[in-house]
mmCIF file of C-alpha atoms in Angstrom:
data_model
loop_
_atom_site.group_PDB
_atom_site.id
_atom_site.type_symbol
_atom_site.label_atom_id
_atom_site.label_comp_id
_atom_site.label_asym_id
_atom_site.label_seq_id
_atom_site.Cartn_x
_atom_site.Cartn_y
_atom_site.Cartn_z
ATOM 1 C CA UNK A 43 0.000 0.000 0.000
ATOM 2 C CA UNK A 44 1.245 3.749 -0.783
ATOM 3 C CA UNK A 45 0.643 6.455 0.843
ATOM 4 C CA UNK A 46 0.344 8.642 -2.258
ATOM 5 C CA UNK A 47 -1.501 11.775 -1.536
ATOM 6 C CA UNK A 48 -4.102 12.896 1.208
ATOM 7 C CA UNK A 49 -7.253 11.310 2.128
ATOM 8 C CA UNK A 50 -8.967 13.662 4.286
ATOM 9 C CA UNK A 51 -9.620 17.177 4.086
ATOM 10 C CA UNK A 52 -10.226 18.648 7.383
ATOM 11 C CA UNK A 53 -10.513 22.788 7.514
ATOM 12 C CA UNK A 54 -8.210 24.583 9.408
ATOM 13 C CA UNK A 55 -5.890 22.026 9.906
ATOM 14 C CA UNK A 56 -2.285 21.773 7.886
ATOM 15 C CA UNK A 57 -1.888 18.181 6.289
ATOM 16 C CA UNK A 58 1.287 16.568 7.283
ATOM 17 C CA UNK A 59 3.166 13.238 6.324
ATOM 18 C CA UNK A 60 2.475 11.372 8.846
ATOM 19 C CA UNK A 61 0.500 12.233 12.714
ATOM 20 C CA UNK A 62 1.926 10.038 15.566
ATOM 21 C CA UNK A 63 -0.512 9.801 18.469
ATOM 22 C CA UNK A 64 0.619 8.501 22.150
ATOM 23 C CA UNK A 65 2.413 8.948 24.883
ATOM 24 C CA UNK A 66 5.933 10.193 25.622
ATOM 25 C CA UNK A 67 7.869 10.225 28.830
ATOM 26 C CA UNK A 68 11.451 11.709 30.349
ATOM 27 C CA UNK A 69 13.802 9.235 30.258
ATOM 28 C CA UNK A 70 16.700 8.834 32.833
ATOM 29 C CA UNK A 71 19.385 6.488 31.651
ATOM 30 C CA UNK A 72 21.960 5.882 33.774
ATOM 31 C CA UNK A 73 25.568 7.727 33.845
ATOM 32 C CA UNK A 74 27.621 3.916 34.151
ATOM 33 C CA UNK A 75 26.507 0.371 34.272
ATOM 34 C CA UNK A 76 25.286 -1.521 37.366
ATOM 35 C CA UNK A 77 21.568 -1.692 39.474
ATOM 36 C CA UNK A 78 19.333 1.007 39.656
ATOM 37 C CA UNK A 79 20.349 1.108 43.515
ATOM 38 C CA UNK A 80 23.871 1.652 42.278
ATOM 39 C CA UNK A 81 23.486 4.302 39.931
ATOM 40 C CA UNK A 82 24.973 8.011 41.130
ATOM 41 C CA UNK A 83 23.080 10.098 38.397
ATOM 42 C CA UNK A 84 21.562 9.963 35.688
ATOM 43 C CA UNK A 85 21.382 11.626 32.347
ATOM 44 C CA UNK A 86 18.038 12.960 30.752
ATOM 45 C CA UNK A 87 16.433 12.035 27.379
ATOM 46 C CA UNK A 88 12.752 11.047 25.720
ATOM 47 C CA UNK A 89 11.271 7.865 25.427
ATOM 48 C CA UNK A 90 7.836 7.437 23.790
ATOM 49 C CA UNK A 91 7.556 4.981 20.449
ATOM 50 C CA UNK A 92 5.151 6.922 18.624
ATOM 51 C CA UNK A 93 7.198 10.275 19.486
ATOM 52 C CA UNK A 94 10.487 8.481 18.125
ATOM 53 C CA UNK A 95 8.882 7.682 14.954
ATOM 54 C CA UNK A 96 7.574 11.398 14.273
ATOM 55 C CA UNK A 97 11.179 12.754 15.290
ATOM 56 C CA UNK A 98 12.757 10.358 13.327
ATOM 57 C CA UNK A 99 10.740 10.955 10.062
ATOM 58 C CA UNK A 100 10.845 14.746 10.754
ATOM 59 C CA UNK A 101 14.560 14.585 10.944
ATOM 60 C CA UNK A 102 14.415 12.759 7.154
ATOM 61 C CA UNK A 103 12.463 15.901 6.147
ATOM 62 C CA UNK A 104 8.934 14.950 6.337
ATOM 63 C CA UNK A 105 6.299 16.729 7.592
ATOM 64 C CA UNK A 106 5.231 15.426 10.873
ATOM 65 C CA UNK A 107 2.870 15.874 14.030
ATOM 66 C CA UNK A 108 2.701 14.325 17.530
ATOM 67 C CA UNK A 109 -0.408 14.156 19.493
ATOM 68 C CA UNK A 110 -0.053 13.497 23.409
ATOM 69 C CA UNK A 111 -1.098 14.814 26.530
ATOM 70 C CA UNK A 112 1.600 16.060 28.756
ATOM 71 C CA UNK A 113 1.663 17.593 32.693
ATOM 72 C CA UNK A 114 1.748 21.368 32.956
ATOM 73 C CA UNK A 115 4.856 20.387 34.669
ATOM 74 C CA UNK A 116 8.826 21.167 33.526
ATOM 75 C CA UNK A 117 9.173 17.535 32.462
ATOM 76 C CA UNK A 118 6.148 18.462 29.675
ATOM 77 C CA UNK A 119 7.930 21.379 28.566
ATOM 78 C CA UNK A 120 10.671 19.621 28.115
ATOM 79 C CA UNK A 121 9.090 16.990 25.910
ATOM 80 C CA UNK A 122 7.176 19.615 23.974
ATOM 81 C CA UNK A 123 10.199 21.744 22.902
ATOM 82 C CA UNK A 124 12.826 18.632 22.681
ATOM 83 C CA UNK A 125 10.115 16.595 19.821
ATOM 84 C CA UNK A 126 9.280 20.367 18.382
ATOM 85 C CA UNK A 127 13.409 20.960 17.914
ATOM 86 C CA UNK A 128 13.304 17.859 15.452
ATOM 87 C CA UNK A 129 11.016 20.068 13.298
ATOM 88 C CA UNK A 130 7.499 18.011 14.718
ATOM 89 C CA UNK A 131 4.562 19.714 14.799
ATOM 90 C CA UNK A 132 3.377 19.911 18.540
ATOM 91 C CA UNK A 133 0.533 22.320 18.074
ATOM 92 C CA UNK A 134 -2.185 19.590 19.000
ATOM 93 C CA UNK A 135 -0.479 18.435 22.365
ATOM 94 C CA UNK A 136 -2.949 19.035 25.300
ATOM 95 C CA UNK A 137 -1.754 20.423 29.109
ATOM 96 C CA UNK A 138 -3.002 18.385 31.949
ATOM 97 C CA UNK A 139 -3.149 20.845 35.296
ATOM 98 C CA UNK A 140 -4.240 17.933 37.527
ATOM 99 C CA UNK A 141 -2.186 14.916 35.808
ATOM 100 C CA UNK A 142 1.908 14.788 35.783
ATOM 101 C CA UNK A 143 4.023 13.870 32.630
ATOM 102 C CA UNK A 144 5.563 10.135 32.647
ATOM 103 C CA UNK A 145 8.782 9.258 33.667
ATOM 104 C CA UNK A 146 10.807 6.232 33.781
ATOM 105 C CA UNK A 147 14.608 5.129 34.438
ATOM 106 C CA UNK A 148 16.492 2.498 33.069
ATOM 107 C CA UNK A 149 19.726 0.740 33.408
ATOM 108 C CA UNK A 150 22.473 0.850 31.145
ATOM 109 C CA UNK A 151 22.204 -2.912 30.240
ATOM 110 C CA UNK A 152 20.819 -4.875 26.965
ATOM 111 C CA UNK A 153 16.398 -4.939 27.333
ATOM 112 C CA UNK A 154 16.731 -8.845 27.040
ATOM 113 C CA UNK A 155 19.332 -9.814 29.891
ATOM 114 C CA UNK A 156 18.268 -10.686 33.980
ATOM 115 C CA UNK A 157 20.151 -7.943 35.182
ATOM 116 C CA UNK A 158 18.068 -5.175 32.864
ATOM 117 C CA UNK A 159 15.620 -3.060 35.097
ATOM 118 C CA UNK A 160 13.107 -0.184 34.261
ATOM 119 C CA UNK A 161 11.734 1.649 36.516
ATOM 120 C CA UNK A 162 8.566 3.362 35.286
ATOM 121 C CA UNK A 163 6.420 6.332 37.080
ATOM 122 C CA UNK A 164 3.231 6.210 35.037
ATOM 123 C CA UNK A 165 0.520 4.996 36.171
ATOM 124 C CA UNK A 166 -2.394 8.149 36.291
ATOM 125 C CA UNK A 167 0.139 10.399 33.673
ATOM 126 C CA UNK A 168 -1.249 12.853 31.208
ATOM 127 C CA UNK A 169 -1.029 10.792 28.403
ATOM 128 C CA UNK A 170 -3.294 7.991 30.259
ATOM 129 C CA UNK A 171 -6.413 10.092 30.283
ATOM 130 C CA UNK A 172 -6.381 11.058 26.404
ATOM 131 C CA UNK A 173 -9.906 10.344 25.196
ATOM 132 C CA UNK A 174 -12.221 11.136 22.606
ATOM 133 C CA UNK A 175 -13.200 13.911 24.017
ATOM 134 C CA UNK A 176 -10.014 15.806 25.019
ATOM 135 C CA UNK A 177 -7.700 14.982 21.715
ATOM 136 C CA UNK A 178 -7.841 16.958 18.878
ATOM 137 C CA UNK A 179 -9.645 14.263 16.271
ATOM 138 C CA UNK A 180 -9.225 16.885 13.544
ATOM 139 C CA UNK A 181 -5.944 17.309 13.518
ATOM 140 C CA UNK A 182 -5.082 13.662 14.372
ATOM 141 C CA UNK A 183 -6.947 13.035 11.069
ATOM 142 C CA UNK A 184 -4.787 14.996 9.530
ATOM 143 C CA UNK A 185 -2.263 13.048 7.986
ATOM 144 C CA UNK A 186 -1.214 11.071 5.117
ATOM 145 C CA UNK A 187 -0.497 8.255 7.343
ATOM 146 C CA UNK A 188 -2.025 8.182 10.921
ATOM 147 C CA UNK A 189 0.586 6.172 13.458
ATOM 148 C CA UNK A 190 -0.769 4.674 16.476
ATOM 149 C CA UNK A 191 0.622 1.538 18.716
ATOM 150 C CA UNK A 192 -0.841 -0.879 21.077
ATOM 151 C CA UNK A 193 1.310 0.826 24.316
ATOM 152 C CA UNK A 194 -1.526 3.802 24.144
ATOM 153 C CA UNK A 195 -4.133 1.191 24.257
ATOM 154 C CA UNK A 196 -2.978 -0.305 27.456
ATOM 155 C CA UNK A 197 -2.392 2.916 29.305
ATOM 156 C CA UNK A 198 -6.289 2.600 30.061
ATOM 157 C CA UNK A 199 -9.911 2.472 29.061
ATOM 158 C CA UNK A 200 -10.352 5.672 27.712
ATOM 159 C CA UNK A 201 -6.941 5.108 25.826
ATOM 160 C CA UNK A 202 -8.560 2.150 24.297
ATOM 161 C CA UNK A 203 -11.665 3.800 23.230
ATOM 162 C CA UNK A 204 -9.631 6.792 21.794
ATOM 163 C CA UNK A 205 -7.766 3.824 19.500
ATOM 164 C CA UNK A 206 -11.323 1.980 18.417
ATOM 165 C CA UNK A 207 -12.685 5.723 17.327
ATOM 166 C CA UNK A 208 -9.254 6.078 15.002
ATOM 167 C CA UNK A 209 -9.082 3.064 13.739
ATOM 168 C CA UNK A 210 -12.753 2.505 12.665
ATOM 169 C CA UNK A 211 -13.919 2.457 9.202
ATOM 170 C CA UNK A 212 -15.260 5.685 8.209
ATOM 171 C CA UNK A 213 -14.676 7.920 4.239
ATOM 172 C CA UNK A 214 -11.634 9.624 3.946
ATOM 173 C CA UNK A 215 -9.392 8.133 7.229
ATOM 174 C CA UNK A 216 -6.178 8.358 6.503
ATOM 175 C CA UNK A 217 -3.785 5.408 5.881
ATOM 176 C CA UNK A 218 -3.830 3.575 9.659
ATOM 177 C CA UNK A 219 -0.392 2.308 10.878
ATOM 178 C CA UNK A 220 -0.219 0.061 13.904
ATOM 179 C CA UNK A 221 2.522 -1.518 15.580
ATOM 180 C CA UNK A 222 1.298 -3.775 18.065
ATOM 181 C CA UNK A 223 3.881 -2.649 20.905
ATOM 182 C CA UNK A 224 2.901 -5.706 23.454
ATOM 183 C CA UNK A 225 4.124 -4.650 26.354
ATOM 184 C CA UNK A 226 2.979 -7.064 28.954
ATOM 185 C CA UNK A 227 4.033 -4.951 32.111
ATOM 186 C CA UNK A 228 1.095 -2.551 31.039
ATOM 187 C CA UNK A 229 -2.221 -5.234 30.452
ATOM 188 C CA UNK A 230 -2.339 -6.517 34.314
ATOM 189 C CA UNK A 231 -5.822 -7.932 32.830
ATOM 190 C CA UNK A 232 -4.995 -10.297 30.266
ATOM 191 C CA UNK A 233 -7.378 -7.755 27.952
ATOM 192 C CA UNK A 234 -3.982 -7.203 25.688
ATOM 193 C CA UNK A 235 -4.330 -10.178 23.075
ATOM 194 C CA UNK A 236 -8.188 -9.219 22.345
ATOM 195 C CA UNK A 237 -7.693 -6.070 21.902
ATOM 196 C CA UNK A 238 -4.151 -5.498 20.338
ATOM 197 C CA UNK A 239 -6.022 -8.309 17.953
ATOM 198 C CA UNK A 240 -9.082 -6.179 17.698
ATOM 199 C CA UNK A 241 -6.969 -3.010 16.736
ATOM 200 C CA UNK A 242 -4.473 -4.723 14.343
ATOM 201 C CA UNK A 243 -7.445 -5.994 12.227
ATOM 202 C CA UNK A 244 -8.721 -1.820 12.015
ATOM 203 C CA UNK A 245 -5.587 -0.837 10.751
ATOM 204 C CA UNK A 246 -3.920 -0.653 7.060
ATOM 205 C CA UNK A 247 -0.887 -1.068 7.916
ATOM 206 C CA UNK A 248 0.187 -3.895 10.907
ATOM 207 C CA UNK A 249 3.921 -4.012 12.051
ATOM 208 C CA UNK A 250 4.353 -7.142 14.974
ATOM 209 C CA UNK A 251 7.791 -8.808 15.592
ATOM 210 C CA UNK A 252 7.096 -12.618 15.394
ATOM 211 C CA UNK A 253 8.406 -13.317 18.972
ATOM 212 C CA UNK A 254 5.405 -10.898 20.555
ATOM 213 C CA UNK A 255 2.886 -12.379 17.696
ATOM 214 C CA UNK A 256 4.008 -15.596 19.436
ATOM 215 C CA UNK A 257 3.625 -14.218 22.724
ATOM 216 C CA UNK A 258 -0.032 -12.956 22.542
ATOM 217 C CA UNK A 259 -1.622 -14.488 19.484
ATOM 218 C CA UNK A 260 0.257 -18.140 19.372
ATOM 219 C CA UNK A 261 0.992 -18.259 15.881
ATOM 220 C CA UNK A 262 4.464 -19.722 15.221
ATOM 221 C CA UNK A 263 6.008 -17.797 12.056
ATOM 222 C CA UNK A 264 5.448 -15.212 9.328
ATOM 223 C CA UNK A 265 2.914 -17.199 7.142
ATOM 224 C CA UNK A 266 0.304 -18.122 10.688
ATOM 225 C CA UNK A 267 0.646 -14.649 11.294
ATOM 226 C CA UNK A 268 -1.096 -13.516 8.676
ATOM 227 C CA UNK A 269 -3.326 -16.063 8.852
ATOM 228 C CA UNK A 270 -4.390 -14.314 12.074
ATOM 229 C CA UNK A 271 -4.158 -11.224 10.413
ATOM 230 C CA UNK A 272 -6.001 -11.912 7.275
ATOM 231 C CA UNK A 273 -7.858 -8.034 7.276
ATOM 232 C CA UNK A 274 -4.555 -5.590 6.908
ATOM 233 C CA UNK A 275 -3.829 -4.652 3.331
ATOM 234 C CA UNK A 276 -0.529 -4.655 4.523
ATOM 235 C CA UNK A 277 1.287 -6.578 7.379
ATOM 236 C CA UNK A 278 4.982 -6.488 8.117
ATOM 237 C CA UNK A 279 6.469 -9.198 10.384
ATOM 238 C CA UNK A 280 9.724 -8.461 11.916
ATOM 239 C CA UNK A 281 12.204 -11.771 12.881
ATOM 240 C CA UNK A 282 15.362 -9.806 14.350
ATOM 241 C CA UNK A 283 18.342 -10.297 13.217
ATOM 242 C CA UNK A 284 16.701 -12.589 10.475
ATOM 243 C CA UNK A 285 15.214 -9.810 8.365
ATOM 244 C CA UNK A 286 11.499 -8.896 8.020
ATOM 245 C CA UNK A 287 8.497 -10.545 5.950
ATOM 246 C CA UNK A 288 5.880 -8.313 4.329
ATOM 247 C CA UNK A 289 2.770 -9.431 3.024
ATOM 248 C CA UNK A 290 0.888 -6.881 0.581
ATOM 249 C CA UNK A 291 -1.200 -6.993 -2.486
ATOM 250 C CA UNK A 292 -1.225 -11.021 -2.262
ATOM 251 C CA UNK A 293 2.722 -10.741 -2.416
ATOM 252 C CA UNK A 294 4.872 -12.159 0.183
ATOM 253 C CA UNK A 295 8.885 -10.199 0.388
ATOM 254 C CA UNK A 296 11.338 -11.019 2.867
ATOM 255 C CA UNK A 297 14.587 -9.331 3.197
ATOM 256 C CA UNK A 298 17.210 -10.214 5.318
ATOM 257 C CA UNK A 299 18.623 -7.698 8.208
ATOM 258 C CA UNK A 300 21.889 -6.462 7.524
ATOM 259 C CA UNK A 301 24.964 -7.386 10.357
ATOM 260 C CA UNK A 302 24.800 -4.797 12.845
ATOM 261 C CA UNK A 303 27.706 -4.281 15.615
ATOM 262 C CA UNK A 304 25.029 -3.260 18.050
ATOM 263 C CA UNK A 305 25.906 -0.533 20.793
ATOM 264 C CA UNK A 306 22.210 -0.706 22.538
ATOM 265 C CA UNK A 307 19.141 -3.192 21.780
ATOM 266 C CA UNK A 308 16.644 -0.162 22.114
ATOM 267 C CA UNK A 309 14.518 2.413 20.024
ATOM 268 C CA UNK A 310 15.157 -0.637 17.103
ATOM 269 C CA UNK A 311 11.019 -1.129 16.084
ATOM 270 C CA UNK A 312 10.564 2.486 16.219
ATOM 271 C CA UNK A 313 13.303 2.985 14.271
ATOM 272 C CA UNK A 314 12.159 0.238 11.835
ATOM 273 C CA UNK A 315 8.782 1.551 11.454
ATOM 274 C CA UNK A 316 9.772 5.018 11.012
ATOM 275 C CA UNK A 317 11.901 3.893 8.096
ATOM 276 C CA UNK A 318 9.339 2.122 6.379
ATOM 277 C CA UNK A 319 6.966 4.425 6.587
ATOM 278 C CA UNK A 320 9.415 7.223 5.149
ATOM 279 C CA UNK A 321 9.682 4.445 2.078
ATOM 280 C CA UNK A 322 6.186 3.842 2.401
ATOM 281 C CA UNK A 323 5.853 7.635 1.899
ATOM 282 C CA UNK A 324 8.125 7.992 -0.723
ATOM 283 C CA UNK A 325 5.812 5.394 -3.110
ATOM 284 C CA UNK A 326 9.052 2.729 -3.253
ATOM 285 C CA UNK A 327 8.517 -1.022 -3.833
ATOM 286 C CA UNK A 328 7.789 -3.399 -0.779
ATOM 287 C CA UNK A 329 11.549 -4.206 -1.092
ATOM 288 C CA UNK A 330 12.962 -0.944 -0.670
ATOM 289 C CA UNK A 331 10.390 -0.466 2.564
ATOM 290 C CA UNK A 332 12.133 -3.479 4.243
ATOM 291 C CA UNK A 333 15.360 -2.201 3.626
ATOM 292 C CA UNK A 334 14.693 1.337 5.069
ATOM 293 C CA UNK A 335 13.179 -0.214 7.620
ATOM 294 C CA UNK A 336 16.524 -2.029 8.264
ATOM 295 C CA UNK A 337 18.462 0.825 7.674
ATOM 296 C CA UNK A 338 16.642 2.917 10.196
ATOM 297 C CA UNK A 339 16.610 0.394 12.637
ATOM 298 C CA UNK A 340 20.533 0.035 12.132
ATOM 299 C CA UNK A 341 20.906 3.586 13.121
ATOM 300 C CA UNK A 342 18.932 3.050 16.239
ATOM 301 C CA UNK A 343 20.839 -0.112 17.454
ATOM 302 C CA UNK A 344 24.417 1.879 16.889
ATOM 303 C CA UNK A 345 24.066 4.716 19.308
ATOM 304 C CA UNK A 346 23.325 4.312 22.930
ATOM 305 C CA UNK A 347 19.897 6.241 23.183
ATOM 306 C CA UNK A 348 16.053 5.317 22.396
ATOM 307 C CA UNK A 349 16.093 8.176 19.261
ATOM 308 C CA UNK A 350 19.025 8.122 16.568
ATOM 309 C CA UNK A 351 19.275 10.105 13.503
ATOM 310 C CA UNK A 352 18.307 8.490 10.365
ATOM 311 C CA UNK A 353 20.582 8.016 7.511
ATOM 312 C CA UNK A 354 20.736 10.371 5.096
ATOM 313 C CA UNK A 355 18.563 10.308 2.269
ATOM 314 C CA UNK A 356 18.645 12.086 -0.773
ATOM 315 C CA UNK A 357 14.961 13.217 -0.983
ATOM 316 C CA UNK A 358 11.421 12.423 -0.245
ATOM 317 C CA UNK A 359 9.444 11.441 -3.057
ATOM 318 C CA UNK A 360 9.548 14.922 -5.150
ATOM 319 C CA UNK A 361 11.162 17.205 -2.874
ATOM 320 C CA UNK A 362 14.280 18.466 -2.935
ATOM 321 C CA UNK A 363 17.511 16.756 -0.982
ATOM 322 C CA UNK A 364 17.789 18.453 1.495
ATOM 323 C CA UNK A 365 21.205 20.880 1.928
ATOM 324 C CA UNK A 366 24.297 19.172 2.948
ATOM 325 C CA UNK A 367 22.493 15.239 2.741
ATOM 326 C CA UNK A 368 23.890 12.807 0.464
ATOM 327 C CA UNK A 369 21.954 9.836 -0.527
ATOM 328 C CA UNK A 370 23.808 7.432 1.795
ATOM 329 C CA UNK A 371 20.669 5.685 2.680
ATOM 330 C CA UNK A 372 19.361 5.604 -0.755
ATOM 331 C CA UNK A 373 22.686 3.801 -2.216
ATOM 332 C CA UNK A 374 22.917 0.908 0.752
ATOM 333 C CA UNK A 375 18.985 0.011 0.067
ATOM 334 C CA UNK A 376 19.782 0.232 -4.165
ATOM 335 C CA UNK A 377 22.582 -2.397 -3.539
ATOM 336 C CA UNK A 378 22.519 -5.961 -5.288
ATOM 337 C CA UNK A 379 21.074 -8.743 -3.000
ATOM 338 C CA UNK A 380 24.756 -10.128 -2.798
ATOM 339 C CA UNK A 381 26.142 -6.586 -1.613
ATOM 340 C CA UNK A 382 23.030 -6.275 0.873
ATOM 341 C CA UNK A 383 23.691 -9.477 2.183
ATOM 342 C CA UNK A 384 27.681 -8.743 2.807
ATOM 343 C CA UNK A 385 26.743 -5.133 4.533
ATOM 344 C CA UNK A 386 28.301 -4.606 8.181
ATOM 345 C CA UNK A 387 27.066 -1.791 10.224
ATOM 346 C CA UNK A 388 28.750 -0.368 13.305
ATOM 347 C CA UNK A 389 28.939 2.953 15.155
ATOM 348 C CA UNK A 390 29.097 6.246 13.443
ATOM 349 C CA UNK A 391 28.197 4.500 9.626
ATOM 350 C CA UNK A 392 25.384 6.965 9.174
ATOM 351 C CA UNK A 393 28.018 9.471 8.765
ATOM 352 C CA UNK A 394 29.851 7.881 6.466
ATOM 353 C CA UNK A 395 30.575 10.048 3.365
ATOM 354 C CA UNK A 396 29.996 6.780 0.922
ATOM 355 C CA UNK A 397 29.470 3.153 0.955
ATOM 356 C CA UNK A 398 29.248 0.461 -2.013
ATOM 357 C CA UNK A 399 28.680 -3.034 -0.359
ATOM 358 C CA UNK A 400 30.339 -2.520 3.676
ATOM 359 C CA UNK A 401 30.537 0.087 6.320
ATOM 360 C CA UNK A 402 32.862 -1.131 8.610
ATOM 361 C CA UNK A 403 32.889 -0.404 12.402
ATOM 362 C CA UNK A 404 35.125 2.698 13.402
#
């Protein structure tokens, strides 16, 4: 599916690439390795997947808006004017007097080992009571491509009826992205396979890794996936370090995951989905989408934060490249299958002035 032009027409409201709805929170990661008991300060960044994506494809030069709720507290400013310095719109983001902004810290260790701990402060934030009545629909409607995951859905019931209004069927929606986001942590319930199911099969677009498909759903690889995903015109299945599987148009691509000398195993699905969506954007061929997705999700696994910088790209669609950008991106994702499958990626490679078929680490 392509993302080729608007599909709504709302008054008073600018039109944008792409409108990423849900919450975003500080983040404190820690200053060395070692237990959150341990740690002597911390160093402050954002954390939020649907903010990532919108500051990721606004730093790649497309027009983008988030959509949150924040605290009238310094910790909302702070998210407001960090996401609005990558060029995001943050026009439609609400002040809560009576709610605080999300926070959470996190050790300096990889996500999947024992000794990994978050510690997250929540529960009753600004961005939980976003509802149908307190978000601008308009605006959120305003989009080429509206991005929502299944994290907002679990923050709570209002949350979940804010998702079922925008991903409905109704004329003129835009294109509906969903990444299912299972985060078990957050659906003390057991509502989360239901309705992460519910929301995936309301959506255009579906992005799921196969190990949380597996986890909620059951289904053992890409194929049962989409057997339990029949509805989505277009559903992207994401295997790690294997590569991805997309199915679209009755077409089924897979393309492998490039080597990565990984610095940090986090912000990578963000990453992923901001890249394909940029492709996505752009009107390229299911093959190129996986790639950029890749690519994208290369830059976020080489850098020790959440957010990285995309690699450079030449242009979107018809615009001009933007000054100083090279089409780094562009020539890695136009290489042969054989070249693809040799690339390396370490640190710093997104800054690398060229690249034919390896970018080895510094």
């Amino acid at each position: 599916m392509t993302a080729t032009g608007p599909r709504n027409t709302p008054d008073a409201v600018d039109i944008v690439d792409v409108v990423a709805l849900g919450e975003s929170m500080v983040t404190f990661l820690p200053s060395r390795p070692g237990r959150l008991a341990d740690v002597p300060t911390f160093g402050r960044a954002i954390g939020g997947a649907e903010s990532n994506v919108a500051c990721a494809l606004a730093a790649a030069g497309h027009s983008a808006r988030w959509i949150s709720r924040v605290g009238a507290d310094g910790f909302g400013d702070h998210l407001v004017e960090t996401i609005g310095a990558y060029g995001v719109d943050v026009t439609a983001v609400r002040r809560d007097p009576a709610r605080a902004t999300g926070v959470y810290f996190r050790t300096a260790g990889d996500r999947a080992s024992d000794a990994h701990e978050v510690a997250y402060y929540r529960a009753g934030s600004a961005a939980s009571a976003m509802a149908v009545g307190n978000v601008d629909l308009t605006s959120a409607r305003a989009g080429r491509v509206l991005h929502l995951t299944g994290i907002t859905a679990a923050l709570s019931a209002e949350c979940r009826g804010l998702l079922r209004e925008l991903t409905a069927p109704r004329p003129g929606r835009p294109l509906v992205s969903f990444d299912v986001n299972h985060r078990p942590g957050l659906w003390p319930d057991g509502d989360g396979p239901h309705v992460l199911l519910e929301l995936a099969r309301g959506a255009d677009l579906v992005l799921v890794g196969a190990d949380e498909a597996q986890e909620v759903w059951g289904p053992h690889g890409a194929e049962t996936v989409r057997r339990a995903l029949p509805g989505p015109a277009t559903l992207v299945v994401k295997q790690g370090g294997h590569g991805a599987t997309a199915f679209d148009a009755g077409h089924v691509t897979f393309v492998p995951a490039p080597h990565v000398d990984v610095v940090a195993a986090v912000g990578a699905g963000d990453a992923f989905a901001a890249g394909f969506l940029s492709a996505t954007l752009r009107g390229l061929p299911m093959k190129a989408r996986l790639r950029y997705g890749h690519l994208w999700a290369a830059a976020a696994l080489t850098v020790p934060g959440d957010l990285a910088v995309p690699p450079p790209t030449a242009s979107r669609g018809g615009a001009a490249p933007r000054p100083g950008w090279t089409a780094h991106a562009d020539r890695l994702a136009a290489l042969d299958d054989g070249a693809w499958e040799r690339l390396r990626l370490g640190p710093g490679w997104t800054q690398a002035a060229a690249a034919t078929e390896e970018v080895p680490t510094p």
